Short mmCIF file of C-alpha atoms and ligand atoms in Angstrom, two decimals:
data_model
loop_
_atom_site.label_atom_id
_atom_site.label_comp_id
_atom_site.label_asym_id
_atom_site.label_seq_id
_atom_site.Cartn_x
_atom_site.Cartn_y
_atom_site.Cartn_z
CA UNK A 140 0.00 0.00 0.00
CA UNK A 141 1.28 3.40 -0.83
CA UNK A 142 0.26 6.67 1.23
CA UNK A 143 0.81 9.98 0.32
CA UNK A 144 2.47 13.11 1.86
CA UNK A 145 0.03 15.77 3.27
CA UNK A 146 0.47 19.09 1.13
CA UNK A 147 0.00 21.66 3.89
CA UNK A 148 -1.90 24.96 2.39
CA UNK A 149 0.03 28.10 3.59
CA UNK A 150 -2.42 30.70 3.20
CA UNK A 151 -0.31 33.84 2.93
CA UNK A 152 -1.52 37.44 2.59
CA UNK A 153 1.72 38.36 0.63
CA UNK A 154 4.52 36.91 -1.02
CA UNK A 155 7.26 34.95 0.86
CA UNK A 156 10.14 32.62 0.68
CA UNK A 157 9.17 29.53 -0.33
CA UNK A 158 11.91 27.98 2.28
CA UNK A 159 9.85 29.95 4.98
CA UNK A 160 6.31 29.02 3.40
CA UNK A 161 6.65 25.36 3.01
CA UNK A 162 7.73 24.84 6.75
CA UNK A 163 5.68 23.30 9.29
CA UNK A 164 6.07 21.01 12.07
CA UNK A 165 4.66 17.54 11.94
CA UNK A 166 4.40 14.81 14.06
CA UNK A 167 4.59 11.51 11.86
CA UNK A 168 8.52 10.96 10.96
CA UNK A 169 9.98 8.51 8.61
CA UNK A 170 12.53 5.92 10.08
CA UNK A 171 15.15 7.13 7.22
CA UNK A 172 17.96 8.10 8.82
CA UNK A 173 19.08 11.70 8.93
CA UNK A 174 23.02 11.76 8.21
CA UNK A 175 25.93 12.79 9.50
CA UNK A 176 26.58 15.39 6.83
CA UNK A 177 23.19 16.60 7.00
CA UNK A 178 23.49 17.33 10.41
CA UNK A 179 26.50 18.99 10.00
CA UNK A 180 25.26 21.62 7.76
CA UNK A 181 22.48 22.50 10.07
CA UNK A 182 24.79 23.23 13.18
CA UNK A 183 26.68 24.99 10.36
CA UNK A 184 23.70 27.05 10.16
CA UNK A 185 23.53 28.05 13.43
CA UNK A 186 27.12 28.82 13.54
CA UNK A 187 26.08 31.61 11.15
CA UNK A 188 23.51 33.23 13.14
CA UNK A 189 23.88 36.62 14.46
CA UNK A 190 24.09 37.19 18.51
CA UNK A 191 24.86 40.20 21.18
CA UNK A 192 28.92 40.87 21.12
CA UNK A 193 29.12 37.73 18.71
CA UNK A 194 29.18 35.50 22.03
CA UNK A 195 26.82 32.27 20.25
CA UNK A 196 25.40 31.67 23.70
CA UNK A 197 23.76 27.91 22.41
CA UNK A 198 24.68 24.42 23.01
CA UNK A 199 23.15 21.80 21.04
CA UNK A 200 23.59 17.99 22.13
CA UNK A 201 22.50 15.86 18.75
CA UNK A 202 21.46 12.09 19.47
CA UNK A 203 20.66 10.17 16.69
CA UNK A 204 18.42 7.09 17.58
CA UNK A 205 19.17 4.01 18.75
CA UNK A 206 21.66 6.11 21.27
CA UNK A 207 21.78 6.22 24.94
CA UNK A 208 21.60 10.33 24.54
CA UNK A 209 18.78 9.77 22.67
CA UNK A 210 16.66 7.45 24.87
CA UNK A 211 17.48 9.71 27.44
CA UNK A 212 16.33 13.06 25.77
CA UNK A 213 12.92 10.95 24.96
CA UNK A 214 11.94 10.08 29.07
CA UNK A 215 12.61 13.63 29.72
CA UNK A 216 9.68 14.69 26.86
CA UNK A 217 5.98 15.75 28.39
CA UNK A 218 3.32 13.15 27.88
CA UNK A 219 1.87 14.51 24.55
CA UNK A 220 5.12 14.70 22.90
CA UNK A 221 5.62 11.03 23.87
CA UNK A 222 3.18 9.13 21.56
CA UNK A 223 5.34 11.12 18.46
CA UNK A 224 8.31 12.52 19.21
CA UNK A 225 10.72 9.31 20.21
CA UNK A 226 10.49 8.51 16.63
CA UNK A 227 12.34 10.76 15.14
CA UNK A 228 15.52 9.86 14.31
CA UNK A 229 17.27 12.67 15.58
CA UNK A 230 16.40 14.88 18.70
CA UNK A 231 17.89 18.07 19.61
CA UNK A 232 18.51 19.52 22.89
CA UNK A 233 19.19 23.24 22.73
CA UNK A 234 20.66 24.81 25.72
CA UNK A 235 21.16 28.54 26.27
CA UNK A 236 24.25 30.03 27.58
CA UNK A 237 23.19 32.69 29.80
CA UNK A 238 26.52 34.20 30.96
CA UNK A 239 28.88 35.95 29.32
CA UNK A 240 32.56 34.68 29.00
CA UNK A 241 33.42 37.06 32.05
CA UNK A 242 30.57 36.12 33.97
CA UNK A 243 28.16 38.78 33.67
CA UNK A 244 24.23 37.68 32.54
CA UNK A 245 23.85 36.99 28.74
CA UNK A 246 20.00 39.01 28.29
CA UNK A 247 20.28 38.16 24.95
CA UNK A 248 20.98 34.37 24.94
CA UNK A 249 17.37 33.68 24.42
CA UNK A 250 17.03 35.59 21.66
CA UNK A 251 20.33 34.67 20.56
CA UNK A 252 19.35 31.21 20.56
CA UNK A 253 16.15 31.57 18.73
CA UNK A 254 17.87 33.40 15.97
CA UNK A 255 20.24 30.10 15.65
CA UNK A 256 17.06 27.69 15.74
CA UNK A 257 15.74 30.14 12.69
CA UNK A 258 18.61 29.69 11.14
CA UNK A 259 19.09 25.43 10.97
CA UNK A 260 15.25 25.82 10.71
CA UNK A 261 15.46 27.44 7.29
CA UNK A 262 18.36 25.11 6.33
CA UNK A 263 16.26 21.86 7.12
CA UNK A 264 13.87 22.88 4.82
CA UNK A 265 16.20 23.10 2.11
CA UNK A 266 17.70 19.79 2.81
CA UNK A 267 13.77 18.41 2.43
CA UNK A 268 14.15 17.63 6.86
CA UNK A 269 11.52 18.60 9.05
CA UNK A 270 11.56 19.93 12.55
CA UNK A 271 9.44 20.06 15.41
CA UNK A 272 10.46 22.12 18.06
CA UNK A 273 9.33 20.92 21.97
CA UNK A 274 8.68 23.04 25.02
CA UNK A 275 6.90 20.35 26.28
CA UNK A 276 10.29 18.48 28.21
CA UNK A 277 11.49 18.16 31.97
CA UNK A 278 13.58 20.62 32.05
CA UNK A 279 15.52 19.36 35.31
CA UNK A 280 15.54 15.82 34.22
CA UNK A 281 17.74 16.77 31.47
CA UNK A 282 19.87 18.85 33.30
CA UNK A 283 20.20 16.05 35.36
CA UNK A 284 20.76 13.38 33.38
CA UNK A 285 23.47 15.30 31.05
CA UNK A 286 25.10 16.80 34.16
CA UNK A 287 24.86 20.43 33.09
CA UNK A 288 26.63 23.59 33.73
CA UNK A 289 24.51 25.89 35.59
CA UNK A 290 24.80 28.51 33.37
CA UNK A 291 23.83 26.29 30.36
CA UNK A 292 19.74 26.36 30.30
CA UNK A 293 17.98 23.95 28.44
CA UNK A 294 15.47 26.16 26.33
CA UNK A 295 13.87 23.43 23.59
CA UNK A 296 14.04 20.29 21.97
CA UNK A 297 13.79 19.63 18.68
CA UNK A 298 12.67 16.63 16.94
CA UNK A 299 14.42 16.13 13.19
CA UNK A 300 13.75 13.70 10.55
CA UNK A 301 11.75 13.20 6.97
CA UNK A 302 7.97 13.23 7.18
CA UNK A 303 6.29 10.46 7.11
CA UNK A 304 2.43 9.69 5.92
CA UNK A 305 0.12 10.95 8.52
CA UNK A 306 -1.83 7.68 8.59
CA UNK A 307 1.18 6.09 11.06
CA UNK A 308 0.03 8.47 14.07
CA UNK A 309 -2.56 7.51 16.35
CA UNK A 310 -5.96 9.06 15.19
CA UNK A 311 -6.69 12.25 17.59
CA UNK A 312 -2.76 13.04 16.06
CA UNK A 313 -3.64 12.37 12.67
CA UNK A 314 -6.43 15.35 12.91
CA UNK A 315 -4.07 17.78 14.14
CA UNK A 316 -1.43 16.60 11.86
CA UNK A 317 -4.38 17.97 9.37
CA UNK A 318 -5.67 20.75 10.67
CA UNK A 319 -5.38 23.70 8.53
CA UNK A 320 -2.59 26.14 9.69
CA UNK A 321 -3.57 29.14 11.13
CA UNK A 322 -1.94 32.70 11.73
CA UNK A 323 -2.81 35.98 13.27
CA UNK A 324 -3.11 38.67 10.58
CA UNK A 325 -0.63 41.51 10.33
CA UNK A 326 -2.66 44.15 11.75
CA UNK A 327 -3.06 42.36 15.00
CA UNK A 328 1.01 42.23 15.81
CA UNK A 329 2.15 45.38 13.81
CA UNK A 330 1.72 48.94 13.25
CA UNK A 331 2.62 50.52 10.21
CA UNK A 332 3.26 54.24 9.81
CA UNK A 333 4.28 54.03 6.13
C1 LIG B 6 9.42 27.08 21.53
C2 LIG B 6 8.40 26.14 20.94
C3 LIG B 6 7.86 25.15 21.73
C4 LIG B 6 6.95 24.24 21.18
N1 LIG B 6 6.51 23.19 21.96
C5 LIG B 6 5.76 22.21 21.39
C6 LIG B 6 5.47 21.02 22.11
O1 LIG B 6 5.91 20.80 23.25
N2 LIG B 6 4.70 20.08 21.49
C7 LIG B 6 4.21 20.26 20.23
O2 LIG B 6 3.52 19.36 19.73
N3 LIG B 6 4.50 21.37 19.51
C8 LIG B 6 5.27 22.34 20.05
N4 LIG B 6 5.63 23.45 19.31
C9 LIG B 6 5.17 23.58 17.91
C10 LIG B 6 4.14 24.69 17.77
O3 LIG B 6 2.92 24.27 18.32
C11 LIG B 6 4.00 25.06 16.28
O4 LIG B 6 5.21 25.60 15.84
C12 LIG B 6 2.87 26.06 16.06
O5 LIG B 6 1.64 25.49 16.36
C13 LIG B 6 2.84 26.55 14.61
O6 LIG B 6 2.74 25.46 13.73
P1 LIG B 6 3.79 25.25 12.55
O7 LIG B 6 5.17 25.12 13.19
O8 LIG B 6 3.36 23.95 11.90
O9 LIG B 6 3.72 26.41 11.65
C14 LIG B 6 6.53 24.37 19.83
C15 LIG B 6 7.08 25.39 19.05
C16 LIG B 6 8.01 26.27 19.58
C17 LIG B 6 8.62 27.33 18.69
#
């Protein structure tokens, strides 16, 4: 039996990247395996992100699965990422680091970070991966289990792979793997004086 690939709708108001329109975070992941170079390139992307004083305040730890980092990252998820996201055959844990290298608090690490998640997020897309980012995590079972720094704090986690058919997820995940996508319109987050 062959299934077929959802094609999402992106209903924009105006013209826009395709590499920004075609991304969207699902929960059904193929078992293909993501590789080594193709991981590469999208730490290299976040390499390339801009941040306060050029400090790169994130840490990424990148378990591919089958791995003991990787069954680890998956207890730590919340219970509705758990029915999906141990699937994927790579998660991401993305840590912020919130000092600066003399000790003083990095207010911009957050942002920072986000900026470098934009960045590997518009480079998966290119290299036909998928992402879906993850607040939903114990946050002090990681830090726990990977022993870290107390200045490193662990902001999201990101599940990467290819998509897979949405008829492999349970069926209350299958709707919202359907659902049309939805945005606020312009005029609600932005004033323009032009
Ligand atoms: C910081 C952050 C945390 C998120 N946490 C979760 C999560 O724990 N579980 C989940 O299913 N989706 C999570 N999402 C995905 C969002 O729900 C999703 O990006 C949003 O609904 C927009 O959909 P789209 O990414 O398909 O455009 C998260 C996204 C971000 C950026």
């Amino acid at each position: 039996m062959t299934s077929t690939l959802i094609q999402k709708e992106t209903p924009t108001d105006f013209d826009i990247h395709p590499l920004i329109k075609e991304r969207w975070s699902p929960r059904s992941f193929s078992p293909k395996k993501v590789s080594r170079s193709a991981v590469n390139q999208l730490l290299e992307a976040m390499r390339w992100a801009p941040s306060a004083m050029n400090e790169q305040p994130w840490e990424v730890l990148a378990a591919q699965k089958g791995t003991k980092s990787h069954d680890t990252l998956a207890k730590t998820l919340a219970p509705g990422n758990q029915p999906w996201a141990p699937d994927a055959p790579v998660l991401l844990l993305v840590m912020a680091r919130t000092t600066y290298s003399n000790g003083a608090p990095n207010h911009s690490a957050l942002y920072d970070l986000g900026l470098a998640v934009g960045n590997l997020s518009v480079e998966a897309t290119h290299l036909g991966l998928s992402l879906h980012q993850m607040g939903g995590f114990d946050r002090t079972m990681a830090r726990e289990s990977f022993n870290l720094r107390e200045n490193l704090q662990p902001v999201v986690m990101i599940a990467v792979g290819y998509r897979d058919s949405h008829e492999s997820l349970p069926e209350d995940l299958q709707q919202r793997e359907l659902a049309p996508r939805k945005r606020k319109k312009i005029e609600e987050f932005a004033i323009v004086d032009f």
